[in-house]
Structure formats: structure tokens, C-alpha cells
Coordinates of C-alpha atoms in Angstrom, one line a residue:
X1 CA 185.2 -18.9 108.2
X2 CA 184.4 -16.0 105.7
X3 CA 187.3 -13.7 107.5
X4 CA 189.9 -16.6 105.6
X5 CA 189.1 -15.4 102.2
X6 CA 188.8 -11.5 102.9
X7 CA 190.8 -8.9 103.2
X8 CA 192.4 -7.4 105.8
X9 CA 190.0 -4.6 107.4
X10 CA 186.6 -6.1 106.0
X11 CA 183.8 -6.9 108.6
X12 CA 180.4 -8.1 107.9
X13 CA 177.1 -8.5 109.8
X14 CA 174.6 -11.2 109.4
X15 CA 171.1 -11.4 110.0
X16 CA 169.2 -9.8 113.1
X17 CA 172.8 -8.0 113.9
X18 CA 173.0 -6.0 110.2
X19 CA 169.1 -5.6 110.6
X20 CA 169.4 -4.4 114.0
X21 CA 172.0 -2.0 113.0
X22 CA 169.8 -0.3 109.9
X23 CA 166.6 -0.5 112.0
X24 CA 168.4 1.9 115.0
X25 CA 169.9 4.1 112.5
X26 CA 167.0 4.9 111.0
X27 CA 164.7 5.0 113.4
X28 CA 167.4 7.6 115.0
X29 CA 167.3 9.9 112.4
X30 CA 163.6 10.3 112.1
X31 CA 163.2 10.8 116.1
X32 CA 165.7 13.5 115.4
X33 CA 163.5 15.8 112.8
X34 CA 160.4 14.2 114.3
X35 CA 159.7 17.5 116.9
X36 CA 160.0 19.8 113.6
X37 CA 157.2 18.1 112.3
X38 CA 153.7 20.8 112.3
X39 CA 152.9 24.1 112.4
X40 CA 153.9 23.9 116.6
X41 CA 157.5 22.1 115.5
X42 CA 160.3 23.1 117.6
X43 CA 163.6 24.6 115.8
X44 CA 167.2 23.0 115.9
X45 CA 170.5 24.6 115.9
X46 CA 173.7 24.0 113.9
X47 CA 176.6 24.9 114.2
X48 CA 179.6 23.5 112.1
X49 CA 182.8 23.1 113.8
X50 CA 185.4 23.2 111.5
X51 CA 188.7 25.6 110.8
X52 CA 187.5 27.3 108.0
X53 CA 183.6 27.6 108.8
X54 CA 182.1 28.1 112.2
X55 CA 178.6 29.5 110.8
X56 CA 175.7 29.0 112.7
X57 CA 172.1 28.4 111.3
X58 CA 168.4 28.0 113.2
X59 CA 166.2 25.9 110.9
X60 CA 163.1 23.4 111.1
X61 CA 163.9 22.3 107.6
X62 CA 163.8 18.8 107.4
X63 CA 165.9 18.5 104.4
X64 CA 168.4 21.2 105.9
X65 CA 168.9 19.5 109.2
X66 CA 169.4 16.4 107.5
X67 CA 172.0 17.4 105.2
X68 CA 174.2 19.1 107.7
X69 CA 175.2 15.9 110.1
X70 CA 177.4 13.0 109.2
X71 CA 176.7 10.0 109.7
X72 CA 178.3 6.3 108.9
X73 CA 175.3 4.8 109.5
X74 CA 174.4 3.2 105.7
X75 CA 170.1 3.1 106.5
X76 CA 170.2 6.9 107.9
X77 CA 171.6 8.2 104.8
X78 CA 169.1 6.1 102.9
X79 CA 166.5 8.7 105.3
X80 CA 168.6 11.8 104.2
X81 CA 168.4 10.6 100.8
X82 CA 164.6 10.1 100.5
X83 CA 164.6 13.7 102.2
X84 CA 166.9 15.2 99.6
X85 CA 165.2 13.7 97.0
X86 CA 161.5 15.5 98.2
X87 CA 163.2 18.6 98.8
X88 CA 164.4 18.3 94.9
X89 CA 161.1 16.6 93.5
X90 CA 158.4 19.0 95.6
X91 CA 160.1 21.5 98.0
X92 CA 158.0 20.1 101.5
X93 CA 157.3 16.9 103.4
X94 CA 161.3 16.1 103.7
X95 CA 160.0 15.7 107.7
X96 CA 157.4 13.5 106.9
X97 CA 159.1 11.9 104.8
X98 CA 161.7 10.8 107.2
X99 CA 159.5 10.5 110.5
X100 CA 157.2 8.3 108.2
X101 CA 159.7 6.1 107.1
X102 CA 160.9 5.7 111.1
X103 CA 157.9 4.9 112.3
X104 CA 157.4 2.5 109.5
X105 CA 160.5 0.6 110.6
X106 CA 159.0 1.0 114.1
X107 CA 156.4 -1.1 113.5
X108 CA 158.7 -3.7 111.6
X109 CA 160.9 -4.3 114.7
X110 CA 157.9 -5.3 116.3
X111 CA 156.0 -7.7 113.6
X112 CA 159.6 -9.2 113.3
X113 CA 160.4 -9.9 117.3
X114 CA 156.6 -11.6 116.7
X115 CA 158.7 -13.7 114.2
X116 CA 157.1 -12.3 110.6
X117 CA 159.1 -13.0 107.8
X118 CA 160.5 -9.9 106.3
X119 CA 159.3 -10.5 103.1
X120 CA 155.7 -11.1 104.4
X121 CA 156.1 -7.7 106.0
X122 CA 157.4 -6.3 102.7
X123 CA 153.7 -8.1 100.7
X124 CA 151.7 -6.5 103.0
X125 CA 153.1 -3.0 102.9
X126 CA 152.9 -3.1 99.3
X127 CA 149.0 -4.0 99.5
X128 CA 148.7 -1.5 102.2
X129 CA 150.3 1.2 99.7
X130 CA 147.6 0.5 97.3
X131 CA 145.0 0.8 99.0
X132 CA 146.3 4.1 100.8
X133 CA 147.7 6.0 97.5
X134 CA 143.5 5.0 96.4
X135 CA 142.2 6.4 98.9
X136 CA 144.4 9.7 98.7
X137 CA 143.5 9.9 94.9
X138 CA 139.7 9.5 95.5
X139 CA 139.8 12.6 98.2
X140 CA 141.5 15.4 96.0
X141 CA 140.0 17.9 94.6
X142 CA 140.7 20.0 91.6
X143 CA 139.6 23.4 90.8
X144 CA 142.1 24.2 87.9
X145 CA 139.3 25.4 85.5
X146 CA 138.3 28.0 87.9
X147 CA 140.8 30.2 88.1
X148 CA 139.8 32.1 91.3
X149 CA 139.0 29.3 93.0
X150 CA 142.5 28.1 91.9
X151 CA 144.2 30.7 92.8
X152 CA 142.5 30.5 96.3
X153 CA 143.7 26.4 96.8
X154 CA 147.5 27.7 95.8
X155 CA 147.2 30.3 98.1
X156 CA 145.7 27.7 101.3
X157 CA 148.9 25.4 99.9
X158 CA 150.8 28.0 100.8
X159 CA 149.8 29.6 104.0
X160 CA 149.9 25.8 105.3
X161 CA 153.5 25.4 104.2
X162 CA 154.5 28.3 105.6
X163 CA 152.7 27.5 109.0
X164 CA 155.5 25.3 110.4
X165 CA 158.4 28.3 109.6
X166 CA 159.6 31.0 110.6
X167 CA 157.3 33.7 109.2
X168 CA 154.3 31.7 110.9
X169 CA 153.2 35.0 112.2
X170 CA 152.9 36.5 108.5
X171 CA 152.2 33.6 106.6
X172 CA 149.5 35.5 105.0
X173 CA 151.7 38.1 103.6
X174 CA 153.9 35.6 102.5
X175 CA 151.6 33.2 100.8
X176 CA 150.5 36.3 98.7
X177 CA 154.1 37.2 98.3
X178 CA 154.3 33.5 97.1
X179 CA 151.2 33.1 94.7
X180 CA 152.0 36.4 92.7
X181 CA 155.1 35.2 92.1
X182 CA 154.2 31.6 90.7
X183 CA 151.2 32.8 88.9
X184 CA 153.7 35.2 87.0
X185 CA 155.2 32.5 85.4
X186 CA 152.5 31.5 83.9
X187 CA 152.6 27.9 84.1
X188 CA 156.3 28.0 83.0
X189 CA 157.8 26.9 86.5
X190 CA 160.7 28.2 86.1
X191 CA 162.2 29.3 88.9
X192 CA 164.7 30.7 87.5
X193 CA 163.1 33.6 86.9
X194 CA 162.2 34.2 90.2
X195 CA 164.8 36.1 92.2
X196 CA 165.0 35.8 96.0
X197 CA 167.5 38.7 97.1
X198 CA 168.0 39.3 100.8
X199 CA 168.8 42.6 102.8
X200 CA 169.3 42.8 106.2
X201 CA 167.5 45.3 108.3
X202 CA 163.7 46.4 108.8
X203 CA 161.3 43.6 110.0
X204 CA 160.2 40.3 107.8
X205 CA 156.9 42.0 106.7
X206 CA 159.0 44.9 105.0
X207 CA 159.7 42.4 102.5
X208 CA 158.2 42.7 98.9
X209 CA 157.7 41.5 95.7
X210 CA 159.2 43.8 93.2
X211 CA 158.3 43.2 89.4
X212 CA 161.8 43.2 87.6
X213 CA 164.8 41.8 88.2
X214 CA 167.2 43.0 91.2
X215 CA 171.0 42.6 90.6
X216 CA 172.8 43.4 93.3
X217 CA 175.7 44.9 92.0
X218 CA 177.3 48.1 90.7
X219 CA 177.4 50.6 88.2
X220 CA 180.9 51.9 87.0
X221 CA 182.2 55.1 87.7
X222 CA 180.4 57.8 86.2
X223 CA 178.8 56.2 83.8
X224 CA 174.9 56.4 83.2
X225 CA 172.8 55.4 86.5
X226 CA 169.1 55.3 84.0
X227 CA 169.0 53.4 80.5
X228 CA 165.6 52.6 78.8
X229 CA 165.2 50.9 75.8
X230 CA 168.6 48.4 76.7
X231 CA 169.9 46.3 74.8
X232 CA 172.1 43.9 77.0
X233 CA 175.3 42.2 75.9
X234 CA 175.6 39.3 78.6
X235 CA 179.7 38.0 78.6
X236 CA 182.2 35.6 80.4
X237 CA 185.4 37.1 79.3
X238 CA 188.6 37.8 80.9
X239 CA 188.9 41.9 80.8
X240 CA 193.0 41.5 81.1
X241 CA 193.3 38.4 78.8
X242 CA 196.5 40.7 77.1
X243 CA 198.8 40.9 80.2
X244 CA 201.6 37.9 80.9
X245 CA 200.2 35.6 83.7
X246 CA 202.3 32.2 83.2
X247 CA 203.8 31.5 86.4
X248 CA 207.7 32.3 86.7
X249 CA 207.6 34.6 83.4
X250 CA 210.1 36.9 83.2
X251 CA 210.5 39.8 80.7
X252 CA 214.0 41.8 80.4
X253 CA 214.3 45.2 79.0
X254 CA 217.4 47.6 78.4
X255 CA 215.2 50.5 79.4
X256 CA 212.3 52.2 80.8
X257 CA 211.6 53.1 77.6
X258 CA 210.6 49.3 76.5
X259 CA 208.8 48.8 79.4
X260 CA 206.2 51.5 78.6
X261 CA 206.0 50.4 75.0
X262 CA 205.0 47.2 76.7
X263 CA 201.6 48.8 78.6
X264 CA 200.5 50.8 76.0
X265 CA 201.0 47.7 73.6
X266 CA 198.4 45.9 76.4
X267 CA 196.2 48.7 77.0
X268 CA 196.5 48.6 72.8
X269 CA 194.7 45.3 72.8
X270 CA 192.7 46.3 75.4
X271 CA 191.2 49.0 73.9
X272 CA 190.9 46.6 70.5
X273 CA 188.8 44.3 72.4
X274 CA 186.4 47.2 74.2
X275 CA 186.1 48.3 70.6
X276 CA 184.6 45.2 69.7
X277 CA 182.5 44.5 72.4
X278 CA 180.9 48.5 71.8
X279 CA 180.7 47.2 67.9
X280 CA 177.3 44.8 68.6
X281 CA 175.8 47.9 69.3
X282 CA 174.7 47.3 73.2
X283 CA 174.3 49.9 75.6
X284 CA 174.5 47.9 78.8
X285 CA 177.4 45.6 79.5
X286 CA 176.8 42.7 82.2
X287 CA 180.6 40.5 82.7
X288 CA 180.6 37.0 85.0
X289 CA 184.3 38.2 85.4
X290 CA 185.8 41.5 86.3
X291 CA 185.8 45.0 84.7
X292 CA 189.1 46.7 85.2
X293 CA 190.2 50.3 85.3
X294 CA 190.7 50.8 81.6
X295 CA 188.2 49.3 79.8
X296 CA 185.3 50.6 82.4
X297 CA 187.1 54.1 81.8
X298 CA 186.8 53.4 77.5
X299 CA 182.7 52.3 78.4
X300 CA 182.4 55.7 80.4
X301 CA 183.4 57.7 77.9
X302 CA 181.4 55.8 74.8
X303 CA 178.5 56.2 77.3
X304 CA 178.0 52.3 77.9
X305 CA 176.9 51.1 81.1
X306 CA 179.3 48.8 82.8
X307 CA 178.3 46.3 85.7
X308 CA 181.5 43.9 86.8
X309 CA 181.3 40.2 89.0
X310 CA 177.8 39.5 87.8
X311 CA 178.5 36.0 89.6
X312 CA 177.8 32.6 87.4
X313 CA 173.9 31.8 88.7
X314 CA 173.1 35.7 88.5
X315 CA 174.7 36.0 84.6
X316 CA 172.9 32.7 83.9
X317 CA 169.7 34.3 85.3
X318 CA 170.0 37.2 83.4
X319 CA 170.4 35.1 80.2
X320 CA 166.8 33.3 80.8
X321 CA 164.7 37.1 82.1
X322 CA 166.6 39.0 79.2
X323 CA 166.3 36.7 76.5
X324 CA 170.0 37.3 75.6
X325 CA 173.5 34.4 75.3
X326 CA 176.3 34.6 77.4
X327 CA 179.2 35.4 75.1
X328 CA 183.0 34.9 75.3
X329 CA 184.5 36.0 71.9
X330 CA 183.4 39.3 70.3
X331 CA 184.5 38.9 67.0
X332 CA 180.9 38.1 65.0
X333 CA 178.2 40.2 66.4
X334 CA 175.6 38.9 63.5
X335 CA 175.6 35.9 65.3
X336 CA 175.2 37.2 69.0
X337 CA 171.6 37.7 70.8
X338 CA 171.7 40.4 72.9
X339 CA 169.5 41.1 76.3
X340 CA 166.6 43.2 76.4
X341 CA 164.6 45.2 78.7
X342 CA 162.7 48.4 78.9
X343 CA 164.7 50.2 81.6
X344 CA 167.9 49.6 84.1
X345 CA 168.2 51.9 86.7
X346 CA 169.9 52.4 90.4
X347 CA 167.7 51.9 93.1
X348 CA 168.0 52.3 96.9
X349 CA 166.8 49.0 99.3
X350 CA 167.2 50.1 102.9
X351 CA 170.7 51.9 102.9
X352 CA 171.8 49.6 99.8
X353 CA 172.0 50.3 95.9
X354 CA 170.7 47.8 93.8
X355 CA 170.4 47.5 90.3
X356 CA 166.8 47.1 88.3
X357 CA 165.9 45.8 85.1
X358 CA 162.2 46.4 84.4
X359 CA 160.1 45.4 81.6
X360 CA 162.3 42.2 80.9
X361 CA 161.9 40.5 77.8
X362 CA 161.0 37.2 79.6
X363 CA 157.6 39.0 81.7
X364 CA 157.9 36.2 84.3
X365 CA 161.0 37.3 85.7
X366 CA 160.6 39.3 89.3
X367 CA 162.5 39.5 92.7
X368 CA 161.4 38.8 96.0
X369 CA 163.1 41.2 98.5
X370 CA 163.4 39.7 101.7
X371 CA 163.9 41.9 105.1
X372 CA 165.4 40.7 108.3
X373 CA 166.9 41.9 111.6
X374 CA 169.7 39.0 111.3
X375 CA 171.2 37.0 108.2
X376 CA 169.9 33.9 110.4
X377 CA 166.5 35.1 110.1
X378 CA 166.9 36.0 106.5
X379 CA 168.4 32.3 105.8
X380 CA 165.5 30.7 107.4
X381 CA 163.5 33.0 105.4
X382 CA 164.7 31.7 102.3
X383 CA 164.0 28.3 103.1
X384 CA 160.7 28.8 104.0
X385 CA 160.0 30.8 101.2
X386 CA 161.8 28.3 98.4
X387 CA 159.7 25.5 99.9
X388 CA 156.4 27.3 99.0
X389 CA 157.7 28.3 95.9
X390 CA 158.5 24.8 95.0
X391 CA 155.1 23.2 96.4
X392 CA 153.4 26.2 94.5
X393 CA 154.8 24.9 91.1
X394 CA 154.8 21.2 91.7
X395 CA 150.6 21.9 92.2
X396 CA 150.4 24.4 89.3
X397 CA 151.7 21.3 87.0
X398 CA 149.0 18.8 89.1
X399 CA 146.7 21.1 90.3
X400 CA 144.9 18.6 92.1
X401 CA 145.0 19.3 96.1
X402 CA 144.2 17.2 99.5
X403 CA 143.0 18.2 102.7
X404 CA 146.2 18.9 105.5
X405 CA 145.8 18.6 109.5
X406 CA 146.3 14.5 109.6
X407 CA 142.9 14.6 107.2
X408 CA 144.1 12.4 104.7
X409 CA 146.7 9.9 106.7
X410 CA 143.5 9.1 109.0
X411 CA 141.8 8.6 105.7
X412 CA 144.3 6.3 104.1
X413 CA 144.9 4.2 107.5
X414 CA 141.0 3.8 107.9
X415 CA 140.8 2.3 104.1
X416 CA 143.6 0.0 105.3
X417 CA 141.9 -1.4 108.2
X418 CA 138.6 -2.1 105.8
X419 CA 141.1 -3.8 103.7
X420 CA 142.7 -5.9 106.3
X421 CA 139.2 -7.4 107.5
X422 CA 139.0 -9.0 104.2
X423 CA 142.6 -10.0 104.2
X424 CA 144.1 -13.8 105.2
X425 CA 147.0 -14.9 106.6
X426 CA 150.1 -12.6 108.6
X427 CA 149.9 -10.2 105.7
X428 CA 146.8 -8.8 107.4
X429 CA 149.3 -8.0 110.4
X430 CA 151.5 -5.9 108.6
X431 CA 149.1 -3.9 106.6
X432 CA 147.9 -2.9 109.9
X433 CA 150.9 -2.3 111.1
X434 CA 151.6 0.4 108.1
X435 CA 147.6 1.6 108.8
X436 CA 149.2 2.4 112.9
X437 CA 152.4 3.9 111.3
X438 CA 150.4 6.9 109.1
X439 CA 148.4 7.6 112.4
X440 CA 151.3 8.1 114.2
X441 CA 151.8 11.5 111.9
X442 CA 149.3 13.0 113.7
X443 CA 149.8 11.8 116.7
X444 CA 153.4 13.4 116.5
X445 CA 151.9 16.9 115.6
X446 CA 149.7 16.7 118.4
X447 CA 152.3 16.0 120.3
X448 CA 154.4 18.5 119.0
X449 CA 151.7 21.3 119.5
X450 CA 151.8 20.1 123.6
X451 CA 148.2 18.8 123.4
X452 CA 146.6 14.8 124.4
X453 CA 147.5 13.0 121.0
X454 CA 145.7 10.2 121.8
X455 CA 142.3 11.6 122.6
X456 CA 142.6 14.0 119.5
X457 CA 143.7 11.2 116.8
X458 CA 140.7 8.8 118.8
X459 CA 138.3 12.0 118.1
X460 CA 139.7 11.8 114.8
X461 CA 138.9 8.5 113.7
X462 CA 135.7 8.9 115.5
X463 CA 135.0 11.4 112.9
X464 CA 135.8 9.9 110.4
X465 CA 134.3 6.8 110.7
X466 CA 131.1 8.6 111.2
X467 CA 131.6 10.2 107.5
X468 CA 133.5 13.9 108.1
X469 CA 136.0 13.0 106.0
X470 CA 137.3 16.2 106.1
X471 CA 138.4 16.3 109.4
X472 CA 141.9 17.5 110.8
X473 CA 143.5 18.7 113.6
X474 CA 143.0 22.5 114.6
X475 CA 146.7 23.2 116.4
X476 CA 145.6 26.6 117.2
X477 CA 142.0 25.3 119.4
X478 CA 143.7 22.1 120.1
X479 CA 140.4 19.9 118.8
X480 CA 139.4 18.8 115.5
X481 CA 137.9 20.9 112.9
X482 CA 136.8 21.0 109.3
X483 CA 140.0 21.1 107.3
X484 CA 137.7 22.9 104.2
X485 CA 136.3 25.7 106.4
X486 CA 139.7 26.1 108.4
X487 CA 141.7 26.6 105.0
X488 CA 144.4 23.9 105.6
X489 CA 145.1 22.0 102.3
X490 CA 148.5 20.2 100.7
X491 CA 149.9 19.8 97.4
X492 CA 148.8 16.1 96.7
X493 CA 152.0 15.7 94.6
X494 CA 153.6 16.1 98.0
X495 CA 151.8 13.9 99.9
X496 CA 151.9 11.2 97.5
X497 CA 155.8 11.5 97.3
X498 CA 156.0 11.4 101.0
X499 CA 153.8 8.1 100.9
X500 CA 155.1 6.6 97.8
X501 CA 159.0 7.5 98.8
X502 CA 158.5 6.7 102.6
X503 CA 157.6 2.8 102.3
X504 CA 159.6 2.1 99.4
X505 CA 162.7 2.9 101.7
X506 CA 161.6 1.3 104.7
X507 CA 160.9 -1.4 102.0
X508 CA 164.3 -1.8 101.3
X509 CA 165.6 -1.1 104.9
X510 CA 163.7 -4.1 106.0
X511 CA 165.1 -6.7 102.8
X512 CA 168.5 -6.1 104.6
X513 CA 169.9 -8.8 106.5
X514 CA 173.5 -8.6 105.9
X515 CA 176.2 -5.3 105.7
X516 CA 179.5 -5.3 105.2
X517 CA 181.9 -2.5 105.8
X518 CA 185.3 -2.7 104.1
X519 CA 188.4 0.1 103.8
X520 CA 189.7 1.7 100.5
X521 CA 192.7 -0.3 99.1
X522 CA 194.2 3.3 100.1
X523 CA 192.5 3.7 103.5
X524 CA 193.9 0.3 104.3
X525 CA 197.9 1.1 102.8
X526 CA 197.9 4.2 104.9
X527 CA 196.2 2.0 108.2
X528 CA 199.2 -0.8 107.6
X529 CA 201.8 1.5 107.6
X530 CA 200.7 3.6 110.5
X531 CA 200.9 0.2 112.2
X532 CA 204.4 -0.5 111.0

């Protein structure tokens, strides 16, 4: 009856068909990270198939993964949402976040073939996700006013990121790499200021941490390779503004003669406007744009250091470490602030030339110089490295942290059970149901790691229940361990988002019981004429 009063190209889904549909989307796209999840996750490859890009990339990156398949499926891009959305808020957990959400909607397929109400489902999750997020609140600990034993939790945080990358095998190295970096910023978290610049060759731990900033660029021709004391004029100007570029101009002479008068009108102007930029007394000169041939040969012979295609993020990012303002007009220099730093200089990295500002103005700033055999390795690199950089801040602005190895999502399920004893009605059903769903986390590392997940989550809440509420898995022994003594602890900001983010989407995925997919008014004018 509906298809009467709609247009041609609409189609809608009603009731268990629409909830079907979201619940096997979903539940797709989290069994599709859900061997990445753990320090023993497998990889994935992708590969994009497309005219103009055929890279490849090898990644265990939740959010990554995510982001690089298509889908038409509306409740799997609600789970690459939530994933974005962690990667933005904290930097880890987009796997968890995802899996979490899945097995969620797991259990509602099965309270809803058992003929629970959605919204009943939907009450108890929400009484569930109390009593969980109070439980995860009462087991943090924070050591903020101790700042060795602060600087010890950020550096655990890390290594236990960086345990389910690549650079497993060096997460040491890296989650020093990582802690020097963040506790330079001295509580700024900006991570702007902290450079990630990669360079293929050597192995991963020939990477370093180098206490300036790296540009990755060049110096003009024969002009100074060493400046101390610069001062930095930072632009995004057009360096041949003065010649004719409008389309299908023409310009007609009666001789040679007029022609030449023509260039040296332009190199005139030119040399005007290099005049002007040399005026705000700088010694270094940084353009987003480029540099060419006559005005880097006017710098070299006023001695000014030239450096050309400082690209848009790298000229912002000198801004914010130098202290100084992207300019585009040169004409009042009393109202300009110019860069500063102590010393620029040329410096070799493997077989390349880099440039390196030390001493910045801003003393955060510093560069993180990443080695690799391959530019896969050095991409995965990155990621891992950004997502400990990002979980690093996220706890330096809550410093409080949790324990990791399935500690705390045995914790939080075991406070939901207590709960549910003193719960009536089918409410009760569900709450357990979300108490089964967080077990299933580590149940799917276990599995991950190729070891009995269901004797070493029973072991678990064995443990637990007996009062070693510290208790975790130990992938490397395959048992269960003392997360304090083994050194595995998370960001609780993290592990909140992932709880907080994960049943608020199943939430809404299981509210759903009608979807309707219609076409552009264009889509549909181009369909009806391909069928005339």
C-alpha cells in the first residue's frame, strides 16, 4: 500500500527484515577486525583497486581497516563511525570498539528470537552500563602527583599499546621514544609540535627522537647551510605574482626590443617585492609556495637563507614551534611576528639532507625519525606510533589508568551479574546478556593468541571471584597473571570511550525496526533515462 504514495526507486523494510538487515551488517564488520584484536592479532592487507591508486598497505589498525572498505550497509558505517570517532577522541580501542559493539548485537539477536522487546533490551543495557562504567571508575588508579611513578604508568600505557603493532618486538624502545616526546610538551598536548618524519632504510630500532624540528626540504643554491640566532619569516606568497597568467592572454610587440623591456619590467617587481620581504629584517625565509630562479638568486647574494614548498601542515607547523605568523603581503613589517630559533642547519639522515631548527622558541617542538626497510613498514610505523602518542596525551589530561589483559571487562561483567541477582523482570536477561558480551573481549584475544579461551576466561573469573582483582591474561605464558606485576595497564579514558561508545551504538542499532533506501532526484533522472 505504501509503494502508491512514493516515488519511483524508494524501498523500505519493516520490522524483523530492517532489523535483520542492521544486525548482519554489523555483526559483519566487527567479525572482520575481530582477529586484529590483542597483542597476538593477525594483520590484513589492502589494496585499492582503482585507475589512479593501486597502493598497497599491511595494517592491524582498527580504525585504518575500517576506513578503507565501502560499504552500503547503513549499521556498518554506524561501526566505522564509532571507530573513527575513538581513533579522533583517544588514538586506541577503534577494535574494541567495533568487536564490542558486534558482540553486543550478538547477544540481541538472541534475547530477541527469545521474544524480548527491544526496548526492554535497550533498559537493561543502560542499567548494565552503569553498573560497569562504576566499577571501572572504582578500579583506576592515579599516580599523577608522583611524577616518577607517573611517568612509569605512561610508559606501561604505552608498551601495551604498542604490543598489538608492528614494532611489538621494540615496544620498549618505542614506548620511551613515546614518553619523551609527550612529557616534552609539558601538559600542552599539542601534537602539533611533535613531528613524525620517515626515512626509509636501516632497521625500525635505528629510529630516534631528535630534539628540534626536522624539515625535510632544501636549502637554495649557495646560500648559507648554518644560521644561529634566526629569525624566521614564515610566508604563503606567490614568488611570480608579476607575470601574465590569465588564460588565452596574448601580448603583441613590434620588436624584440619591447619584449625584453617586458622581463626586466617583471624581474623589476620582482626584485621590489624580494626587497621587501629582506626589509623585516629576517635571515631565514620559509615559502608554502615556490622560490624561483630570481628571487632565490637576490636571497643568495643578500645572504638570506631560502627554503621553497614548505607544504601547508609543515608551514603551519612551523608557525606553532617558531612562534612566528604565516604572512602573505610584505608591505608593514611592524606588524609582522617573525619565527625564532637558536640554529638551522643541514643535516644528513641515512643518505638524505634534512633541515634542523634547534632551540625553537616553542621548547616542546621535536621530531621523531622513523627508520624502515619498506614505506609499508614505515606507514604501519606511523600508525602505531600516533596511536601511543594520542593515548599518551588523552592520560596526561586524565591521568587516571586501569589495569589491561581482560582485567577490567571481567571486572565490570562480574559487577553486572551481582546486579542482576537483585534485578526483576526480563531486564535481568539482558543485563546479562551485556555482562556475556564484555567477556567475550577476552575470550577473542585468547583466541587470537591460539590458546583454550574458555578455560583461561573460566580461570579468570575464578580469580576474580576469589578477590585478585587484578588479574589478566598473560599472552606470552598463555595463563593468567597479575596485570600490576606484568606491567599491562590502559588509558581509562580509552576504555571508558570504548564502553561508553560501544552500547550507545548497539543501542541505537537495536531501536531500528524500519529502513528505507531511496535514489537522488538525480540518481533517479539519470536511471529513467537509461531506461528510455
Amino acid at each position: 500500500m505504501e509503494a502508491a504514495f512514493m516515488d519511483s526507486g524508494t524501498t523500505v523494510d519493516k520490522g524483523e527484515n530492517a532489523r535483520l538487515s542492521s544486525f548482519v551488517g554489523a555483526i559483519a564488520i566487527a567479525d572482520l577486525v575481530k582477529t586484529t584484536l590483542g597483542p597476538k592479532g593477525m594483520d590484513k592487507i589492502l589494496q585499492r583497486i582503482s585507475e589512479h591508486d593501486q597502493s598497497v598497505s599491511v595494517t592491524n589498525d582498527g580504525a585504518t581497516i575500517l576506513k578503507s572498505i565501502n560499504l552500503d550497509n547503513a549499521a556498518a558505517k554506524v561501526l566505522v563511525d564509532i571507530a573513527r570517532v575513538q581513533d579522533d577522541e583517544v588514538g586506541d580501542g577503534t577494535t574494541s570498539v567495533a568487536v564490542l559493539c558486534g558482540e553486543l548485537l550478538r547477544e540481541a539477536e538472541d534475547l530477541i528470537n527469545q521474544r524480548i522487546h527491544p526496548q526492554t533490551i535497550a533498559e537493561g543495557w543502560r542499567l548494565a552500563r552503569k553498573a560497569a562504567r562504576e566499577a571501572l571508575e572504582a578500579s583506576t588508579v592515579d599516580n599523577s602527583g608522583d611524577d616518577a611513578k607517573f611517568r612509569e604508568d605512561l610508559h606501561m600505557i604505552a608498551r601495551t599499546t604498542l604490543s598489538s603493532k608492528l614494532v611489538t618486538y621494540d615496544k620498549d624502545y618505542f614506548a620511551d621514544l613515546a614518553v619523551d616526546a609527550v612529557m616534552r610538551l609539558k601538559g600542552s598536548n599539542n601534537l602539533d609540535h611533535i613531528q613524525v618524519l620517515k626515512k626509509a632504510g636501516g632497521h625500525l630500532r635505528d629510529s630516534y627522537l631528535e630534539e628540534g624540528f626536522l624539515l625535510d626540504k632544501k636549502i637554495g643554491v649557495g646560500q648559507p647551510k648554518r644560521i644561529e640566532n634566526a629569525k624566521i619569516l614564515l610566508a604563503n606568497t606567490s614568488m611570480d605574482t608579476d607575470k601574465i597568467k590569465i588564460y588565452g592572454s596574448r601580448v603583441r610587440v613590434d620588436s624584440l626590443n619591447k619584449v625584453a623591456e617586458i622581463e626586466e619590467a617583471e624581474k623589476a617587481r620582482m626584485r621590489q617585492k624580494c626587497e621587501k620581504i629582506i626589509a623585516h629584517g629576517c635571515n631565514v625565509f620559509i615559502n608554502r609556495q615556490l622560490i624561483y630562479n630570481l628571487p632565490e638568486s637576490i636571497f643568495t647574494e643578500r645572504g638570506v637563507m631560502a627554503i621553497e614548498h614548505a607544504d601547508f601542515d609543515g608551514i603551519e607547523r612551523l608557525a606553532a614551534v617558531t612562534g612566528g605568523e604565516v604572512v602573505s603581503t610584505f608591505d608593514r613589517p611592524d606588524l609582522v611576528t617573525m619565527g625564532e630559533c637558536d640554529v638551522i642547519e643541514e643535516v644528513m639522515i641515512g643518505e638524505d639532507k634534512v633541515i634542523r631548527l634547534g632551540g625553537c622558541k616553542s621548547g616542546e617542538a621535536c621530531t621523531i625519525v622513523l627508520r624502515g626497510a619498506s614505506s609499508h613498514i614505515l606507514d604501519e610505523a606511523e600508525r602505531s606510533l600516533h596511536d601511543a602518542l594520542c593515548v599518551l596525551t588523552a592520560t596526561v589530561k586524565d591521568p587516571r589508568i586501569i589495569r589491561g589483559g581482560g582485567c577490567t571487562e571481567v571486572l565490570m561483567a562480574q559487577a553486572i551479574d551481582r546486579q542482576v541477582e537483585s534485578t526483576p523482570g526480563k531486564k535481568a536477561l539482558a543485563m546479562a546478556s551485556f555482562a556475556r558480551a564484555l567477556r567475550q573481549l577476552p575470550a577473542i584475544v585468547a583466541d587470537n593468541g591460539g590458546y583454550d579461551s574458555a578455560e583461561l576466561v573460566t580461570q579468570l573469573r575464578a580469580a576474580h571471584a576469589s578477590g585478585k582483582n587484578t588479574y589478566g591474561l598473560d599472552m606470552y605464558n598463555g595463563a593468567i597473571g597479575d596485570m600490576t606485576e606484568l606491567g599491562v595497564a590502559e588509558s581509562f579514558k580509552s576504555k571508558l570511550c570504548v564502553l561508553m561508545s560501544a552500547s550507545e551504538a548497539a543501542e541505537m542499532i537495536l531501536r531500528v525496526d524500519g529502513k528505507a533506501i531511496f535514489l537522488h532526484c538525480i540518481e533517479l533522472f539519470h536511471f529513467v533515462l537509461f531506461q528510455l
